[in-house]
PDB file of C-alpha atoms and ligand atoms in Angstrom:
ATOM      1  CA  MET A   1      -0.561   0.437  -0.023  1.00 94.00           C
ATOM      2  CA  ARG A   2       1.136   3.469  -0.903  1.00 96.00           C
ATOM      3  CA  VAL A   3       0.056   5.743   1.867  1.00 97.00           C
ATOM      4  CA  ILE A   4       0.378   9.275   0.956  1.00 97.00           C
ATOM      5  CA  ILE A   5      -0.281  12.291   3.966  1.00 97.00           C
ATOM      6  CA  ARG A   6      -1.178  15.420   2.766  1.00 97.00           C
ATOM      7  CA  LYS A   7      -1.366  18.545   5.852  1.00 97.00           C
ATOM      8  CA  ASN A   8      -5.181  19.315   5.720  1.00 98.00           C
ATOM      9  CA  ALA A   9      -8.056  17.639   3.664  1.00 98.00           C
ATOM     10  CA  GLU A  10      -7.982  20.183   0.912  1.00 98.00           C
ATOM     11  CA  SER A  11      -4.928  19.004  -0.576  1.00 97.00           C
ATOM     12  CA  ALA A  12      -5.542  15.478   0.214  1.00 98.00           C
ATOM     13  CA  CYS A  13      -8.812  16.238  -1.774  1.00 98.00           C
ATOM     14  CA  VAL A  14      -6.237  17.475  -4.943  1.00 97.00           C
ATOM     15  CA  THR A  15      -3.690  15.284  -5.048  1.00 97.00           C
ATOM     16  CA  ALA A  16      -6.871  12.220  -5.038  1.00 98.00           C
ATOM     17  CA  ALA A  17      -8.278  14.674  -7.834  1.00 98.00           C
ATOM     18  CA  ARG A  18      -4.790  14.611  -9.681  1.00 96.00           C
ATOM     19  CA  THR A  19      -4.073  11.092  -9.462  1.00 97.00           C
ATOM     20  CA  ILE A  20      -7.574  10.608 -11.483  1.00 98.00           C
ATOM     21  CA  ALA A  21      -6.809  13.314 -13.745  1.00 97.00           C
ATOM     22  CA  ALA A  22      -3.071  12.078 -14.501  1.00 96.00           C
ATOM     23  CA  LEU A  23      -5.074   8.717 -14.952  1.00 97.00           C
ATOM     24  CA  VAL A  24      -7.944  10.361 -17.476  1.00 97.00           C
ATOM     25  CA  HIS A  25      -5.012  11.459 -19.236  1.00 96.00           C
ATOM     26  CA  ARG A  26      -2.988   8.438 -20.104  1.00 96.00           C
ATOM     27  CA  LYS A  27      -6.728   6.581 -20.807  1.00 97.00           C
ATOM     28  CA  PRO A  28      -8.875   8.873 -22.281  1.00 98.00           C
ATOM     29  CA  ASN A  29     -11.392   5.964 -22.263  1.00 98.00           C
ATOM     30  CA  ALA A  30     -11.045   4.963 -18.395  1.00 98.00           C
ATOM     31  CA  VAL A  31     -13.339   3.559 -16.473  1.00 98.00           C
ATOM     32  CA  LEU A  32     -13.796   5.199 -12.978  1.00 98.00           C
ATOM     33  CA  GLY A  33     -15.886   3.813  -9.727  1.00 99.00           C
ATOM     34  CA  LEU A  34     -16.494   6.554  -7.644  1.00 99.00           C
ATOM     35  CA  ALA A  35     -17.900   7.071  -4.354  1.00 98.00           C
ATOM     36  CA  THR A  36     -20.433   8.919  -2.351  1.00 98.00           C
ATOM     37  CA  GLY A  37     -19.745  11.064   0.585  1.00 95.00           C
ATOM     38  CA  GLY A  38     -18.407  14.053   2.318  1.00 95.00           C
ATOM     39  CA  THR A  39     -14.499  13.350   2.144  1.00 97.00           C
ATOM     40  CA  PRO A  40     -14.675  13.230  -1.846  1.00 98.00           C
ATOM     41  CA  VAL A  41     -16.916  16.751  -2.709  1.00 98.00           C
ATOM     42  CA  ASN A  42     -13.531  18.706  -2.744  1.00 98.00           C
ATOM     43  CA  CYS A  43     -11.839  15.888  -4.967  1.00 98.00           C
ATOM     44  CA  TYR A  44     -14.364  16.146  -7.258  1.00 98.00           C
ATOM     45  CA  ALA A  45     -15.176  20.361  -7.160  1.00 98.00           C
ATOM     46  CA  GLU A  46     -11.108  19.646  -8.211  1.00 98.00           C
ATOM     47  CA  LEU A  47     -12.009  17.386 -10.991  1.00 98.00           C
ATOM     48  CA  ILE A  48     -14.328  20.179 -12.234  1.00 98.00           C
ATOM     49  CA  ARG A  49     -11.533  22.732 -12.599  1.00 98.00           C
ATOM     50  CA  LEU A  50      -9.502  20.973 -13.946  1.00 97.00           C
ATOM     51  CA  HIS A  51     -12.433  19.832 -16.542  1.00 98.00           C
ATOM     52  CA  ARG A  52     -13.179  23.676 -16.945  1.00 98.00           C
ATOM     53  CA  GLN A  53      -9.807  24.798 -17.224  1.00 97.00           C
ATOM     54  CA  GLY A  54      -9.726  22.633 -20.517  1.00 96.00           C
ATOM     55  CA  LYS A  55      -7.331  20.223 -19.199  1.00 93.00           C
ATOM     56  CA  LEU A  56      -9.605  17.340 -18.278  1.00 97.00           C
ATOM     57  CA  ASP A  57     -12.149  15.405 -20.957  1.00 98.00           C
ATOM     58  CA  PHE A  58     -14.563  13.126 -19.759  1.00 98.00           C
ATOM     59  CA  SER A  59     -16.742  12.555 -22.949  1.00 98.00           C
ATOM     60  CA  ASN A  60     -15.127   8.863 -23.552  1.00 98.00           C
ATOM     61  CA  VAL A  61     -14.818   8.445 -19.526  1.00 98.00           C
ATOM     62  CA  THR A  62     -17.422   5.367 -18.293  1.00 99.00           C
ATOM     63  CA  THR A  63     -18.373   5.214 -13.836  1.00 99.00           C
ATOM     64  CA  PHE A  64     -19.553   3.123 -12.111  1.00 99.00           C
ATOM     65  CA  ASN A  65     -20.609   3.926  -8.512  1.00 99.00           C
ATOM     66  CA  LEU A  66     -19.999   1.443  -5.441  1.00 98.00           C
ATOM     67  CA  ASP A  67     -23.521   1.867  -3.806  1.00 98.00           C
ATOM     68  CA  GLU A  68     -26.666   3.385  -3.622  1.00 98.00           C
ATOM     69  CA  TYR A  69     -29.794   3.392  -1.029  1.00 98.00           C
ATOM     70  CA  VAL A  70     -32.313   1.224  -1.681  1.00 98.00           C
ATOM     71  CA  GLY A  71     -36.378   2.370  -1.445  1.00 97.00           C
ATOM     72  CA  LEU A  72     -35.279   5.896  -2.726  1.00 96.00           C
ATOM     73  CA  PRO A  73     -36.069   7.706  -6.264  1.00 97.00           C
ATOM     74  CA  ARG A  74     -33.199   8.365  -8.091  1.00 97.00           C
ATOM     75  CA  GLU A  75     -34.689  11.895  -7.974  1.00 97.00           C
ATOM     76  CA  HIS A  76     -34.372  11.968  -3.569  1.00 97.00           C
ATOM     77  CA  SER A  77     -32.795  14.728  -2.410  1.00 96.00           C
ATOM     78  CA  GLN A  78     -30.047  12.061  -0.615  1.00 97.00           C
ATOM     79  CA  SER A  79     -29.905   9.498  -3.295  1.00 98.00           C
ATOM     80  CA  PHE A  80     -25.960   8.779  -4.174  1.00 98.00           C
ATOM     81  CA  TYR A  81     -27.489   9.184  -8.188  1.00 98.00           C
ATOM     82  CA  SER A  82     -28.753  13.234  -6.699  1.00 98.00           C
ATOM     83  CA  PHE A  83     -25.495  13.406  -5.020  1.00 98.00           C
ATOM     84  CA  MET A  84     -23.576  11.865  -7.660  1.00 98.00           C
ATOM     85  CA  HIS A  85     -24.902  15.035 -10.306  1.00 98.00           C
ATOM     86  CA  ASP A  86     -24.918  17.531  -8.277  1.00 98.00           C
ATOM     87  CA  LYS A  87     -21.504  17.249  -7.117  1.00 98.00           C
ATOM     88  CA  PHE A  88     -20.462  16.341 -10.141  1.00 98.00           C
ATOM     89  CA  PHE A  89     -21.670  14.915 -13.889  1.00 98.00           C
ATOM     90  CA  ASN A  90     -23.744  17.725 -14.339  1.00 98.00           C
ATOM     91  CA  HIS A  91     -20.181  20.483 -14.350  1.00 98.00           C
ATOM     92  CA  VAL A  92     -18.310  18.128 -16.369  1.00 98.00           C
ATOM     93  CA  ASN A  93     -18.730  16.217 -20.003  1.00 98.00           C
ATOM     94  CA  VAL A  94     -19.339  12.458 -18.619  1.00 98.00           C
ATOM     95  CA  ALA A  95     -21.925  11.335 -21.542  1.00 98.00           C
ATOM     96  CA  PRO A  96     -24.826  10.512 -19.945  1.00 98.00           C
ATOM     97  CA  SER A  97     -25.335   6.796 -21.215  1.00 98.00           C
ATOM     98  CA  ARG A  98     -21.720   6.095 -19.697  1.00 98.00           C
ATOM     99  CA  VAL A  99     -22.717   6.826 -16.206  1.00 98.00           C
ATOM    100  CA  HIS A 100     -24.267   3.852 -14.217  1.00 98.00           C
ATOM    101  CA  LEU A 101     -25.016   3.164 -10.247  1.00 98.00           C
ATOM    102  CA  PRO A 102     -26.765   0.546  -8.585  1.00 98.00           C
ATOM    103  CA  ASP A 103     -30.714   1.064  -9.225  1.00 97.00           C
ATOM    104  CA  GLY A 104     -32.003   0.467  -5.661  1.00 97.00           C
ATOM    105  CA  MET A 105     -35.791   0.649  -7.029  1.00 98.00           C
ATOM    106  CA  ALA A 106     -34.891  -2.222  -9.188  1.00 98.00           C
ATOM    107  CA  SER A 107     -38.452  -4.576  -8.824  1.00 98.00           C
ATOM    108  CA  ASP A 108     -36.204  -7.795  -8.754  1.00 98.00           C
ATOM    109  CA  LEU A 109     -33.039  -6.215  -7.132  1.00 98.00           C
ATOM    110  CA  ALA A 110     -30.780  -9.576  -6.869  1.00 98.00           C
ATOM    111  CA  LYS A 111     -31.236  -9.592 -11.045  1.00 98.00           C
ATOM    112  CA  ALA A 112     -29.908  -5.987 -10.800  1.00 98.00           C
ATOM    113  CA  CYS A 113     -26.952  -6.756  -8.975  1.00 98.00           C
ATOM    114  CA  ASP A 114     -26.254  -9.524 -11.033  1.00 98.00           C
ATOM    115  CA  ASP A 115     -27.143  -6.852 -14.005  1.00 98.00           C
ATOM    116  CA  TYR A 116     -24.265  -4.279 -12.618  1.00 98.00           C
ATOM    117  CA  GLU A 117     -21.400  -7.225 -12.261  1.00 98.00           C
ATOM    118  CA  GLN A 118     -22.298  -7.703 -15.767  1.00 98.00           C
ATOM    119  CA  GLN A 119     -21.837  -4.254 -17.384  1.00 98.00           C
ATOM    120  CA  ILE A 120     -18.916  -3.590 -15.156  1.00 98.00           C
ATOM    121  CA  THR A 121     -16.937  -6.360 -16.886  1.00 98.00           C
ATOM    122  CA  ASP A 122     -18.377  -5.373 -20.091  1.00 98.00           C
ATOM    123  CA  ALA A 123     -17.212  -2.413 -19.941  1.00 98.00           C
ATOM    124  CA  GLY A 124     -13.403  -3.824 -19.877  1.00 98.00           C
ATOM    125  CA  GLY A 125     -13.818  -3.461 -15.916  1.00 98.00           C
ATOM    126  CA  ILE A 126     -12.882  -0.669 -13.567  1.00 98.00           C
ATOM    127  CA  ASP A 127      -9.757   1.111 -13.522  1.00 98.00           C
ATOM    128  CA  LEU A 128      -9.424   2.880 -10.396  1.00 98.00           C
ATOM    129  CA  GLN A 129     -11.523   3.099  -7.842  1.00 98.00           C
ATOM    130  CA  LEU A 130     -12.547   5.840  -5.681  1.00 98.00           C
ATOM    131  CA  LEU A 131     -12.848   5.277  -1.932  1.00 98.00           C
ATOM    132  CA  GLY A 132     -13.784   6.476   1.404  1.00 98.00           C
ATOM    133  CA  ILE A 133     -13.887   5.042   4.496  1.00 98.00           C
ATOM    134  CA  GLY A 134     -16.402   4.471   7.185  1.00 96.00           C
ATOM    135  CA  SER A 135     -16.228   4.909  10.511  1.00 94.00           C
ATOM    136  CA  ASP A 136     -17.005   1.256  11.759  1.00 95.00           C
ATOM    137  CA  GLY A 137     -13.977   0.732   8.419  1.00 97.00           C
ATOM    138  CA  HIS A 138     -16.474   0.244   6.050  1.00 97.00           C
ATOM    139  CA  ILE A 139     -15.517   0.307   1.843  1.00 98.00           C
ATOM    140  CA  ALA A 140     -18.471   0.858  -0.114  1.00 98.00           C
ATOM    141  CA  PHE A 141     -21.476  -0.302   2.618  1.00 98.00           C
ATOM    142  CA  ASN A 142     -19.671  -3.333   3.393  1.00 98.00           C
ATOM    143  CA  GLU A 143     -20.460  -3.464   6.828  1.00 97.00           C
ATOM    144  CA  PRO A 144     -18.225  -5.312   9.446  1.00 97.00           C
ATOM    145  CA  GLY A 145     -18.537  -8.885   8.652  1.00 98.00           C
ATOM    146  CA  SER A 146     -19.330  -8.775   4.570  1.00 98.00           C
ATOM    147  CA  SER A 147     -17.960 -11.649   2.903  1.00 98.00           C
ATOM    148  CA  LEU A 148     -14.286 -10.366   1.382  1.00 98.00           C
ATOM    149  CA  ALA A 149     -14.795 -12.407  -1.350  1.00 98.00           C
ATOM    150  CA  SER A 150     -18.515 -10.749  -1.922  1.00 98.00           C
ATOM    151  CA  ARG A 151     -20.286  -9.394  -5.009  1.00 98.00           C
ATOM    152  CA  THR A 152     -22.553  -6.489  -5.748  1.00 98.00           C
ATOM    153  CA  ARG A 153     -25.523  -7.242  -3.469  1.00 98.00           C
ATOM    154  CA  VAL A 154     -28.270  -5.994  -1.145  1.00 98.00           C
ATOM    155  CA  LYS A 155     -26.379  -5.370   2.569  1.00 98.00           C
ATOM    156  CA  THR A 156     -27.890  -3.943   5.506  1.00 97.00           C
ATOM    157  CA  LEU A 157     -26.537  -1.038   6.960  1.00 97.00           C
ATOM    158  CA  CYS A 158     -25.328  -1.171  10.869  1.00 95.00           C
ATOM    159  CA  LEU A 159     -25.654   1.504  13.498  1.00 95.00           C
ATOM    160  CA  GLU A 160     -22.755   3.136  13.151  1.00 93.00           C
ATOM    161  CA  THR A 161     -23.176   3.555   9.623  1.00 94.00           C
ATOM    162  CA  ILE A 162     -27.393   4.816  10.065  1.00 96.00           C
ATOM    163  CA  ARG A 163     -25.909   6.949  12.722  1.00 96.00           C
ATOM    164  CA  ASP A 164     -23.234   8.667  10.679  1.00 92.00           C
ATOM    165  CA  ASN A 165     -25.534   9.157   8.001  1.00 93.00           C
ATOM    166  CA  ALA A 166     -28.464  10.736   9.895  1.00 96.00           C
ATOM    167  CA  ARG A 167     -26.877  13.977   9.752  1.00 93.00           C
ATOM    168  CA  PHE A 168     -27.715  13.943   5.409  1.00 92.00           C
ATOM    169  CA  PHE A 169     -31.924  12.854   6.107  1.00 95.00           C
ATOM    170  CA  GLY A 170     -32.361  15.190   9.322  1.00 96.00           C
ATOM    171  CA  SER A 171     -32.576  11.750  11.445  1.00 96.00           C
ATOM    172  CA  GLU A 172     -31.847   8.095  11.986  1.00 97.00           C
ATOM    173  CA  ALA A 173     -35.038   7.305  11.304  1.00 97.00           C
ATOM    174  CA  ALA A 174     -35.265   8.618   7.591  1.00 96.00           C
ATOM    175  CA  VAL A 175     -31.461   6.785   6.926  1.00 97.00           C
ATOM    176  CA  PRO A 176     -33.230   3.609   4.787  1.00 97.00           C
ATOM    177  CA  ARG A 177     -32.030   0.586   6.141  1.00 97.00           C
ATOM    178  CA  LEU A 178     -30.468  -0.919   3.596  1.00 98.00           C
ATOM    179  CA  SER A 179     -28.172  -0.586   0.272  1.00 98.00           C
ATOM    180  CA  VAL A 180     -26.705  -1.636  -2.893  1.00 98.00           C
ATOM    181  CA  THR A 181     -23.641  -2.055  -2.870  1.00 98.00           C
ATOM    182  CA  MET A 182     -20.660  -3.456  -4.992  1.00 98.00           C
ATOM    183  CA  GLY A 183     -18.976  -6.247  -2.689  1.00 98.00           C
ATOM    184  CA  VAL A 184     -15.049  -6.116  -1.255  1.00 98.00           C
ATOM    185  CA  GLY A 185     -14.612  -8.814  -3.598  1.00 98.00           C
ATOM    186  CA  SER A 186     -16.334  -6.443  -6.829  1.00 98.00           C
ATOM    187  CA  ILE A 187     -13.491  -3.756  -5.349  1.00 98.00           C
ATOM    188  CA  MET A 188     -10.563  -5.796  -5.137  1.00 98.00           C
ATOM    189  CA  ASP A 189     -10.956  -6.548  -8.531  1.00 98.00           C
ATOM    190  CA  ALA A 190     -10.415  -3.047 -10.337  1.00 98.00           C
ATOM    191  CA  ARG A 191      -7.021  -2.386 -11.291  1.00 98.00           C
ATOM    192  CA  ARG A 192      -6.020   0.412  -8.539  1.00 98.00           C
ATOM    193  CA  CYS A 193      -7.654   1.451  -5.753  1.00 98.00           C
ATOM    194  CA  LEU A 194      -8.004   4.874  -4.301  1.00 98.00           C
ATOM    195  CA  LEU A 195      -8.569   5.399  -0.867  1.00 98.00           C
ATOM    196  CA  LEU A 196      -9.399   9.209   0.226  1.00 98.00           C
ATOM    197  CA  VAL A 197      -9.615   9.636   4.158  1.00 98.00           C
ATOM    198  CA  THR A 198      -9.543  12.476   5.701  1.00 98.00           C
ATOM    199  CA  GLY A 199     -10.944  13.780   9.472  1.00 98.00           C
ATOM    200  CA  ALA A 200      -9.419  13.047  13.265  1.00 98.00           C
ATOM    201  CA  ASN A 201     -12.627  10.907  13.358  1.00 97.00           C
ATOM    202  CA  LYS A 202     -11.050   8.549  10.813  1.00 98.00           C
ATOM    203  CA  ALA A 203      -8.196   8.107  12.728  1.00 98.00           C
ATOM    204  CA  ALA A 204      -8.777   4.782  14.141  1.00 98.00           C
ATOM    205  CA  ALA A 205     -10.645   3.207  10.921  1.00 98.00           C
ATOM    206  CA  VAL A 206      -7.531   4.423   8.609  1.00 98.00           C
ATOM    207  CA  ARG A 207      -5.186   2.698  11.774  1.00 98.00           C
ATOM    208  CA  SER A 208      -7.198  -1.031  11.631  1.00 98.00           C
ATOM    209  CA  ALA A 209      -7.384  -0.429   7.885  1.00 98.00           C
ATOM    210  CA  ILE A 210      -3.411  -0.019   7.203  1.00 98.00           C
ATOM    211  CA  GLU A 211      -1.842  -1.610  10.567  1.00 98.00           C
ATOM    212  CA  GLY A 212      -4.388  -4.518  11.060  1.00 98.00           C
ATOM    213  CA  PRO A 213      -5.497  -7.640  10.687  1.00 98.00           C
ATOM    214  CA  ILE A 214      -7.042  -8.533   7.375  1.00 98.00           C
ATOM    215  CA  THR A 215     -10.158  -9.083   8.541  1.00 98.00           C
ATOM    216  CA  SER A 216     -14.285  -8.759   7.132  1.00 98.00           C
ATOM    217  CA  GLN A 217     -14.190  -6.553  10.446  1.00 98.00           C
ATOM    218  CA  VAL A 218     -12.540  -4.038   8.885  1.00 98.00           C
ATOM    219  CA  THR A 219     -13.276  -4.450   5.704  1.00 98.00           C
ATOM    220  CA  ALA A 220     -11.164  -1.461   4.321  1.00 98.00           C
ATOM    221  CA  SER A 221      -8.209  -4.385   5.256  1.00 98.00           C
ATOM    222  CA  ALA A 222      -9.142  -5.742   2.501  1.00 98.00           C
ATOM    223  CA  LEU A 223      -6.956  -3.147   0.515  1.00 98.00           C
ATOM    224  CA  GLN A 224      -3.464  -4.667   2.027  1.00 98.00           C
ATOM    225  CA  MET A 225      -4.085  -7.806  -0.052  1.00 98.00           C
ATOM    226  CA  HIS A 226      -4.539  -5.490  -3.300  1.00 98.00           C
ATOM    227  CA  ARG A 227      -2.021  -5.163  -6.239  1.00 96.00           C
ATOM    228  CA  PHE A 228      -1.734  -1.251  -6.287  1.00 97.00           C
ATOM    229  CA  ALA A 229      -3.476   0.655  -3.687  1.00 97.00           C
ATOM    230  CA  THR A 230      -2.710   3.872  -2.745  1.00 97.00           C
ATOM    231  CA  VAL A 231      -4.255   5.768   0.538  1.00 98.00           C
ATOM    232  CA  VAL A 232      -4.169   9.442   0.874  1.00 98.00           C
ATOM    233  CA  LEU A 233      -5.188  11.006   3.845  1.00 98.00           C
ATOM    234  CA  ASP A 234      -4.583  14.145   5.701  1.00 98.00           C
ATOM    235  CA  GLU A 235      -2.752  14.731   9.276  1.00 98.00           C
ATOM    236  CA  GLY A 236      -6.179  13.931  11.490  1.00 98.00           C
ATOM    237  CA  ALA A 237      -7.337  10.705   9.133  1.00 98.00           C
ATOM    238  CA  ALA A 238      -3.290   9.758  10.007  1.00 98.00           C
ATOM    239  CA  SER A 239      -2.815  10.985  13.242  1.00 98.00           C
ATOM    240  CA  TRP A 240      -3.361   7.330  14.697  1.00 98.00           C
ATOM    241  CA  LEU A 241      -0.878   5.932  11.936  1.00 98.00           C
ATOM    242  CA  THR A 242       2.303   3.857  14.533  1.00 98.00           C
ATOM    243  CA  ARG A 243       3.989   3.673  11.015  1.00 98.00           C
ATOM    244  CA  LYS A 244       3.861   7.305   9.731  1.00 97.00           C
ATOM    245  CA  ALA A 245       7.095   9.169  10.215  1.00 96.00           C
ATOM    246  CA  ASP A 246       8.108   5.415   7.557  1.00 96.00           C
ATOM    247  CA  TYR A 247       5.367   6.184   5.121  1.00 96.00           C
ATOM    248  CA  GLN A 248       6.251  10.240   5.136  1.00 94.00           C
ATOM    249  CA  PHE A 249      10.054   9.148   4.453  1.00 94.00           C
ATOM    250  CA  ALA A 250       9.126   6.474   1.515  1.00 93.00           C
ATOM    251  CA  GLU A 251       7.436   9.053   0.155  1.00 90.00           C
ATOM    252  CA  SER A 252       9.931  11.688   0.331  1.00 89.00           C
ATOM    253  CA  SER A 253      11.760   9.478  -2.719  1.00 86.00           C
ATOM    254  CA  MET A 254       8.326   9.373  -4.464  1.00 85.00           C
ATOM    255  CA  PRO A 255       7.335  11.046  -7.697  1.00 78.00           C
ATOM    256  CA  ASP A 256       4.392  12.953  -6.932  1.00 76.00           C
ATOM    257  CA  PRO A 257       1.319  10.226  -7.745  1.00 69.00           C
ATOM    258  CA  ASP A 258       0.123  14.305  -9.848  1.00 62.00           C
ATOM    259  CA  GLU A 259       2.904  15.276 -11.571  1.00 51.00           C
ATOM    260  CA  LEU A 260       1.558  14.761 -15.023  1.00 45.00           C
ATOM    261  CA  LEU A 261      -0.599  17.576 -14.475  1.00 48.00           C
ATOM    262  CA  GLY A 262       2.109  20.166 -13.059  1.00 39.00           C
TER     263      GLY A 262
HETATM  264  P1  PGA B 301     -18.024  10.270   4.577  1.00 52.89           P
HETATM  265  O1  PGA B 301     -18.384   8.754   4.205  1.00 52.89           O
HETATM  266  O2  PGA B 301     -17.012  10.532   3.370  1.00 52.89           O
HETATM  267  O3  PGA B 301     -19.130  10.912   4.213  1.00 52.89           O
HETATM  268  O4  PGA B 301     -17.212   9.888   5.924  1.00 52.89           O
HETATM  269  C1  PGA B 301     -17.290   7.863   3.790  1.00 52.89           C
HETATM  270  C2  PGA B 301     -17.859   6.359   3.791  1.00 52.89           C
HETATM  271  O5  PGA B 301     -18.900   6.112   4.614  1.00 52.89           O
HETATM  272  O6  PGA B 301     -18.123   5.770   2.725  1.00 52.89           O
END
C-alpha cells in the first residue's frame, strides 16, 4: 500500500483528484469507480476545476458508482444518484449513457445486482476505484462482517453507519436500512484502488485498515491484499498510524502521483 499524508483535507482531495486526472490523461476512455460521502466532494470540485480549465476531458470516460440506498427514488435529494449529479456529473462532460449507479428501486434487486456486475465486466473492468472509509471501517456499504469475496448485492446498514449518515437525512429514523453495494470482491477486481480519508474522526478506522489484521470486521483492510492500492490521508486521518514516519520517509523519494498535470 502506498500511504500519502497531506497537511490538510483540501490538499488530500487535490492529490486524489490529480491522481484520477493523470489516469484520464493517460487513458481517455478510462473506467472510473466513484464514491459518495462528504469526503470526496472537494475531490470532485478539483476535477471540475481541471475540466473547466480545459485540462480534463471526460467524454470517453465510463463511471460506476459503488452503492445506492434501497427504496430511495433517484430524484430524492439524498440518493447517491442525486449526489453524483449535483457534485460532479452535471459539471463535466461525462456522457450520461456511460454513467452507472446501482438501482435501489429495481423490482428484482438480485437480478439488478448481477446485471451491474455484468455491466462492469462488459466495460472492461474498473481502472481506478475511488473509495472512502466509514468510521466502522467499511468500504462502500460493506459493513463489518461482509465477506471479503462479496459481489454486488443488497446489504443491511449497521447502526454506526445509520448514525453517521443521519446528518444527511435530518434523523436516524429517516436513513434507509438497506443498500445495494458493490462487494469487497468487486472492489478488489479494480486495477487500482484509491482510498481517500480526511478527518481525525476516521483515524481509528484508518489505523485498523492499514496496520491492523486483514479481517471482514474492517472491510477496508482487504486493500492490504490489493496489488495497487494508494491511500491519501490528511494529518487528522493519519494521526493514529504507528508507522507514519516510515510512510513519510518512503514518500520523500517517490514521484508525486499528480506530476503529469504539473
Ligand atoms: P464520508 O463517508 O465521506 O461521508 O465520511 C465515507 C464512507 O462512509 O465511505
